[in-house]
Short mmCIF file of C-alpha atoms and ligand atoms in Angstrom, two decimals:
data_model
loop_
_atom_site.label_atom_id
_atom_site.label_comp_id
_atom_site.label_asym_id
_atom_site.label_seq_id
_atom_site.Cartn_x
_atom_site.Cartn_y
_atom_site.Cartn_z
CA MET S 1 24.71 -18.95 -30.12
CA ILE S 2 23.05 -19.73 -26.82
CA ILE S 3 25.46 -17.43 -24.99
CA GLY S 4 24.64 -14.67 -27.47
CA ALA S 5 20.89 -15.07 -26.90
CA VAL S 6 21.32 -15.02 -23.13
CA THR S 7 23.47 -11.89 -23.34
CA ILE S 8 20.89 -10.11 -25.47
CA TRP S 9 18.13 -11.21 -23.13
CA LEU S 10 20.03 -10.00 -20.05
CA PHE S 11 20.86 -6.73 -21.79
CA ALA S 12 17.20 -6.20 -22.73
CA TRP S 13 16.14 -6.93 -19.17
CA ALA S 14 18.68 -4.46 -17.80
CA ILE S 15 17.49 -1.75 -20.22
CA LEU S 16 13.82 -2.44 -19.46
CA GLY S 17 14.61 -2.30 -15.78
CA LEU S 18 16.13 1.18 -15.95
CA PRO S 19 14.23 3.98 -14.21
CA ASP S 20 12.15 5.98 -16.68
CA GLY S 21 10.87 8.82 -14.48
CA LYS S 22 7.50 7.16 -13.97
CA LEU S 23 5.93 6.11 -10.70
CA ARG S 24 4.39 2.65 -10.84
CA VAL S 25 2.13 1.20 -8.18
CA TRP S 26 0.88 -2.39 -8.23
CA PHE S 27 -2.06 -3.35 -6.04
CA LEU S 28 -1.22 -7.03 -5.93
CA ASP S 29 -3.71 -9.85 -6.30
CA ILE S 30 -2.73 -11.73 -3.14
CA GLY S 31 -6.16 -12.89 -1.97
CA GLN S 32 -7.82 -11.36 1.08
CA GLY S 33 -5.54 -8.60 2.37
CA ASP S 34 -3.45 -5.68 1.13
CA ALA S 35 -0.08 -5.82 -0.60
CA ILE S 36 1.08 -2.89 -2.69
CA LEU S 37 4.42 -2.69 -4.47
CA MET S 38 5.80 0.49 -5.99
CA ARG S 39 8.69 1.54 -8.08
CA LEU S 40 9.58 5.17 -7.63
CA PRO S 41 10.67 7.24 -10.64
CA ALA S 42 14.37 7.11 -9.72
CA GLY S 43 14.21 3.33 -9.34
CA GLU S 44 13.69 2.76 -5.60
CA TRP S 45 11.29 0.00 -4.54
CA VAL S 46 8.69 0.53 -1.82
CA MET S 47 6.10 -1.83 -0.39
CA VAL S 48 2.96 -1.11 1.59
CA ASP S 49 1.74 -4.20 3.46
CA GLY S 50 2.49 -7.74 2.32
CA GLY S 51 -0.79 -9.64 2.30
CA PRO S 52 -1.62 -12.78 4.29
CA ASP S 53 1.19 -15.14 3.18
CA ALA S 54 4.18 -15.74 0.92
CA LYS S 55 2.17 -15.17 -2.29
CA VAL S 56 3.57 -11.65 -2.38
CA LEU S 57 7.00 -13.11 -3.21
CA ASP S 58 5.67 -14.58 -6.48
CA TRP S 59 4.47 -11.15 -7.56
CA MET S 60 7.74 -9.50 -6.56
CA GLY S 61 9.61 -12.13 -8.58
CA ARG S 62 7.46 -11.38 -11.59
CA ILE S 63 7.59 -7.58 -11.37
CA MET S 64 11.08 -6.82 -10.08
CA PRO S 65 14.19 -7.62 -12.15
CA PHE S 66 15.97 -10.64 -10.62
CA TYR S 67 18.98 -8.56 -9.56
CA GLU S 68 16.90 -6.12 -7.49
CA ARG S 69 17.08 -7.27 -3.87
CA ARG S 70 16.72 -3.95 -2.11
CA LEU S 71 13.64 -2.13 -0.90
CA GLU S 72 14.10 1.43 0.23
CA LEU S 73 11.00 1.35 2.38
CA VAL S 74 8.37 -1.03 3.69
CA ILE S 75 5.28 0.33 5.41
CA ASN S 76 3.11 -1.91 7.58
CA SER S 77 -0.18 -0.05 7.90
CA HIS S 78 -1.22 -2.07 10.97
CA PRO S 79 -0.31 -5.45 12.47
CA HIS S 80 -3.20 -7.64 11.29
CA ALA S 81 -2.18 -10.89 9.57
CA ASP S 82 -3.75 -9.98 6.19
CA HIS S 83 -1.36 -7.00 5.94
CA LEU S 84 1.63 -8.27 7.85
CA ASN S 85 2.39 -11.96 7.24
CA GLY S 86 3.78 -11.46 3.74
CA LEU S 87 6.11 -8.76 5.07
CA VAL S 88 7.81 -11.27 7.36
CA GLU S 89 8.76 -13.19 4.18
CA VAL S 90 9.85 -10.02 2.40
CA LEU S 91 12.05 -8.88 5.31
CA ALA S 92 13.71 -12.31 5.41
CA ARG S 93 14.54 -12.32 1.68
CA TYR S 94 15.12 -8.71 0.61
CA ASP S 95 17.35 -5.97 1.95
CA VAL S 96 14.86 -3.58 3.49
CA GLU S 97 16.35 -0.22 4.47
CA ASN S 98 13.45 1.26 6.40
CA LEU S 99 10.31 -0.15 8.04
CA TRP S 100 7.56 2.25 9.01
CA ILE S 101 5.04 1.17 11.64
CA SER S 102 2.70 3.02 13.98
CA GLY S 103 4.18 1.15 16.95
CA VAL S 104 0.75 0.16 18.29
CA LYS S 105 0.81 -2.59 20.90
CA TYR S 106 -0.74 -5.80 19.60
CA ASN S 107 -0.39 -9.33 20.81
CA TYR S 108 0.31 -11.37 17.70
CA ALA S 109 3.28 -13.68 17.17
CA GLY S 110 3.62 -12.60 13.53
CA TYR S 111 4.08 -8.99 14.60
CA GLN S 112 6.91 -10.01 16.91
CA LYS S 113 8.41 -12.07 14.10
CA MET S 114 8.32 -9.11 11.71
CA LEU S 115 10.14 -6.89 14.23
CA GLU S 116 12.71 -9.62 14.84
CA GLU S 117 13.35 -10.09 11.12
CA ALA S 118 13.81 -6.35 10.78
CA ALA S 119 16.19 -6.18 13.74
CA ASP S 120 18.23 -9.15 12.46
CA ALA S 121 18.60 -7.58 9.04
CA GLY S 122 19.59 -4.17 10.39
CA THR S 123 16.44 -2.54 8.97
CA ARG S 124 15.76 0.87 10.47
CA ILE S 125 12.40 0.80 12.27
CA VAL S 126 10.60 4.13 12.22
CA TYR S 127 7.49 4.86 14.28
CA THR S 128 5.55 7.28 12.13
CA SER S 129 4.47 10.49 13.81
CA GLY S 130 2.65 12.45 11.13
CA LYS S 131 5.86 13.95 9.81
CA ASP S 132 5.81 14.11 6.01
CA ALA S 133 8.59 12.42 4.12
CA ARG S 134 10.04 12.44 0.64
CA ILE S 135 12.01 9.95 -1.40
CA GLY S 136 13.41 11.78 -4.41
CA LYS S 137 10.50 13.51 -6.12
CA VAL S 138 7.82 11.43 -4.42
CA GLY S 139 6.06 12.88 -1.39
CA PHE S 140 4.63 10.83 1.47
CA ASP S 141 2.07 13.11 3.09
CA LEU S 142 1.43 11.41 6.43
CA ILE S 143 -2.09 12.01 7.65
CA TYR S 144 -2.54 9.56 10.53
CA PRO S 145 -1.49 8.80 13.24
CA GLN S 146 -0.25 12.28 14.06
CA ARG S 147 2.01 10.92 16.81
CA SER S 148 3.75 7.64 17.39
CA LEU S 149 1.57 4.95 18.97
CA GLN S 150 4.62 3.11 20.27
CA GLY S 151 3.62 0.83 23.15
CA GLU S 152 -0.01 1.99 23.18
CA GLY S 153 -2.83 -0.51 23.06
CA MET S 154 -5.91 0.12 20.96
CA GLU S 155 -9.28 -1.58 21.10
CA ASN S 156 -9.42 -2.00 17.33
CA VAL S 157 -6.00 -1.91 15.64
CA ASN S 158 -7.65 -1.16 12.30
CA ASN S 159 -7.84 2.33 13.75
CA SER S 160 -4.08 2.47 14.16
CA SER S 161 -3.63 2.20 10.36
CA ILE S 162 -1.01 4.48 8.87
CA VAL S 163 -2.86 6.76 6.47
CA PHE S 164 -0.97 8.78 3.86
CA ARG S 165 -1.12 10.37 0.44
CA LEU S 166 1.50 9.47 -2.12
CA ILE S 167 2.14 12.50 -4.29
CA TYR S 168 3.96 12.63 -7.62
CA ALA S 169 3.63 14.77 -10.75
CA GLY S 170 0.46 16.40 -9.42
CA GLN S 171 -1.28 13.03 -8.89
CA ARG S 172 -2.23 11.77 -5.47
CA ILE S 173 -3.02 8.28 -4.19
CA PHE S 174 -4.75 7.96 -0.83
CA PHE S 175 -3.74 4.95 1.30
CA SER S 176 -6.11 4.34 4.17
CA GLY S 177 -5.13 0.89 5.47
CA ASP S 178 -8.13 -0.52 7.32
CA LEU S 179 -9.07 2.73 9.06
CA GLU S 180 -12.69 2.64 10.20
CA GLU S 181 -15.56 5.09 10.41
CA GLN S 182 -14.79 6.44 13.88
CA LYS S 183 -11.32 7.62 12.84
CA GLU S 184 -12.49 8.80 9.43
CA THR S 185 -14.89 11.09 11.27
CA GLU S 186 -12.16 12.26 13.65
CA LEU S 187 -9.85 13.06 10.75
CA MET S 188 -12.49 15.20 9.09
CA ARG S 189 -12.60 17.36 12.23
CA VAL S 190 -8.88 18.15 12.03
CA ASN S 191 -8.50 21.70 10.77
CA GLY S 192 -6.76 22.29 7.49
CA LEU S 193 -6.14 18.63 6.74
CA ASN S 194 -5.94 18.15 3.00
CA LEU S 195 -7.27 14.74 1.97
CA GLU S 196 -7.82 15.45 -1.74
CA SER S 197 -6.64 12.63 -3.95
CA ASP S 198 -7.11 11.18 -7.43
CA ILE S 199 -7.07 7.52 -6.45
CA LEU S 200 -8.36 5.96 -3.25
CA LYS S 201 -7.12 2.63 -1.93
CA ALA S 202 -10.51 1.87 -0.42
CA GLY S 203 -10.48 1.51 3.35
CA HIS S 204 -10.66 -1.96 4.92
CA HIS S 205 -11.17 -3.92 1.66
CA GLY S 206 -14.31 -1.91 0.84
CA SER S 207 -16.01 -2.95 4.06
CA LYS S 208 -19.18 -1.54 5.55
CA THR S 209 -17.26 -0.07 8.49
CA SER S 210 -15.09 2.25 6.36
CA ASN S 211 -15.40 4.59 3.35
CA THR S 212 -18.12 6.80 4.82
CA GLU S 213 -19.68 9.08 2.24
CA GLU S 214 -18.49 12.33 3.77
CA PHE S 215 -14.93 11.04 4.11
CA VAL S 216 -14.78 9.84 0.51
CA ARG S 217 -16.26 13.17 -0.64
CA ARG S 218 -13.46 15.00 1.16
CA ILE S 219 -10.95 12.84 -0.69
CA GLY S 220 -12.85 13.32 -3.95
CA PRO S 221 -11.17 10.54 -5.93
CA GLU S 222 -11.88 9.64 -9.53
CA TYR S 223 -10.80 6.03 -9.01
CA ALA S 224 -10.93 3.50 -6.21
CA VAL S 225 -8.95 0.29 -5.86
CA ILE S 226 -10.41 -2.38 -3.59
CA SER S 227 -8.02 -5.10 -2.45
CA CYS S 228 -9.94 -8.24 -1.50
CA GLY S 229 -10.01 -11.99 -2.10
CA VAL S 230 -12.37 -13.95 -4.35
CA ASP S 231 -15.41 -15.10 -2.32
CA ASN S 232 -13.80 -13.96 0.94
CA LYS S 233 -15.55 -14.91 4.16
CA PHE S 234 -16.01 -11.27 5.19
CA LYS S 235 -18.06 -10.63 2.05
CA HIS S 236 -15.83 -7.67 1.19
CA PRO S 237 -16.54 -5.38 -0.53
CA PHE S 238 -19.83 -4.31 0.95
CA PRO S 239 -22.44 -3.77 -1.82
CA GLY S 240 -23.41 -0.42 -0.27
CA THR S 241 -19.79 0.78 -0.63
CA LEU S 242 -19.77 -0.17 -4.33
CA GLU S 243 -23.11 1.55 -4.81
CA ARG S 244 -21.78 4.68 -3.06
CA PHE S 245 -18.61 4.77 -5.17
CA GLY S 246 -20.73 4.33 -8.31
CA ARG S 247 -23.09 7.11 -7.31
CA MET S 248 -20.08 9.38 -6.72
CA GLY S 249 -18.96 8.73 -10.29
CA MET S 250 -15.86 6.78 -9.35
CA THR S 251 -14.36 4.03 -11.48
CA VAL S 252 -13.68 1.00 -9.30
CA TYR S 253 -10.97 -1.63 -9.72
CA ARG S 254 -11.02 -4.80 -7.60
CA THR S 255 -8.17 -7.24 -7.14
CA ASP S 256 -10.64 -10.14 -6.78
CA LEU S 257 -12.19 -9.43 -10.18
CA ASP S 258 -9.50 -7.51 -12.08
CA GLY S 259 -6.37 -9.19 -10.68
CA THR S 260 -3.33 -7.04 -10.00
CA VAL S 261 -4.09 -3.38 -10.70
CA GLU S 262 -1.22 -1.27 -12.02
CA VAL S 263 -1.15 2.50 -11.80
CA GLU S 264 1.40 4.41 -13.84
CA ILE S 265 2.00 8.08 -13.20
CA GLY S 266 4.13 9.97 -15.67
CA GLU S 267 2.92 12.80 -17.84
CA ASP S 268 -0.52 11.37 -17.27
CA LEU S 269 -2.26 8.72 -15.23
CA LYS S 270 -2.77 5.23 -16.58
CA ILE S 271 -4.51 2.31 -14.84
CA THR S 272 -4.43 -1.23 -16.16
CA SER S 273 -5.15 -4.64 -14.66
CA SER S 274 -3.83 -8.11 -15.31
ZN1 LIG U 301 -7.23 -5.93 6.34
#
């Protein structure tokens, strides 16, 4: 009887876990930081940043079927602790095929640890260089940096953030890491750069130093997701950013208030929070 129930349960889990042609993106409620998990329509798992600590593992355990131990791709937008620390845990526990980084030089022990974990596990480290990529039917339109920053120092590593659009079934999600105003302005000067997107992962947790009006207008999103912690010491998001998004007619989701935000892209776009 018990064996029968377990078999049915395992079978149901296996069926539920089968790819269904939809792209799912979870902006995880991991406190102050960014951690975004995705399941591509053919079943591959991708992660963008891992948040400040091991909390990301709880979410992965809840969302991914227990037998899934492989991630096709992990992207670390930039090497600040609130984006990187959780990835060290992920690299140590999951089989990560590819790790994308800008290669920026930054003196932080956690950064070194992440690279060591990747090297130990045989993960392929790729320094992004603006070259677009594709996994199955999902496009990764790499916007910034346009060349590898390998070994280069930068005054503010927020401005080394890997910026890209995720494109599937005519829907586009804009990932901006913690890119700040100076680089937003620079990007707008690049000829022929298409930034248009339906959803914006707000820059730098909705801070005052990102999400300039002109930049957000160029993106023209209908929705924004702000990843930030409850009562965080940085006071993210900045009230002026929220006011701006509201004035631009955008619907805003926040991980501090809404919890984990799930985006599902299939025939249409669905956003829910839990
Ligand atoms: Zn950050």
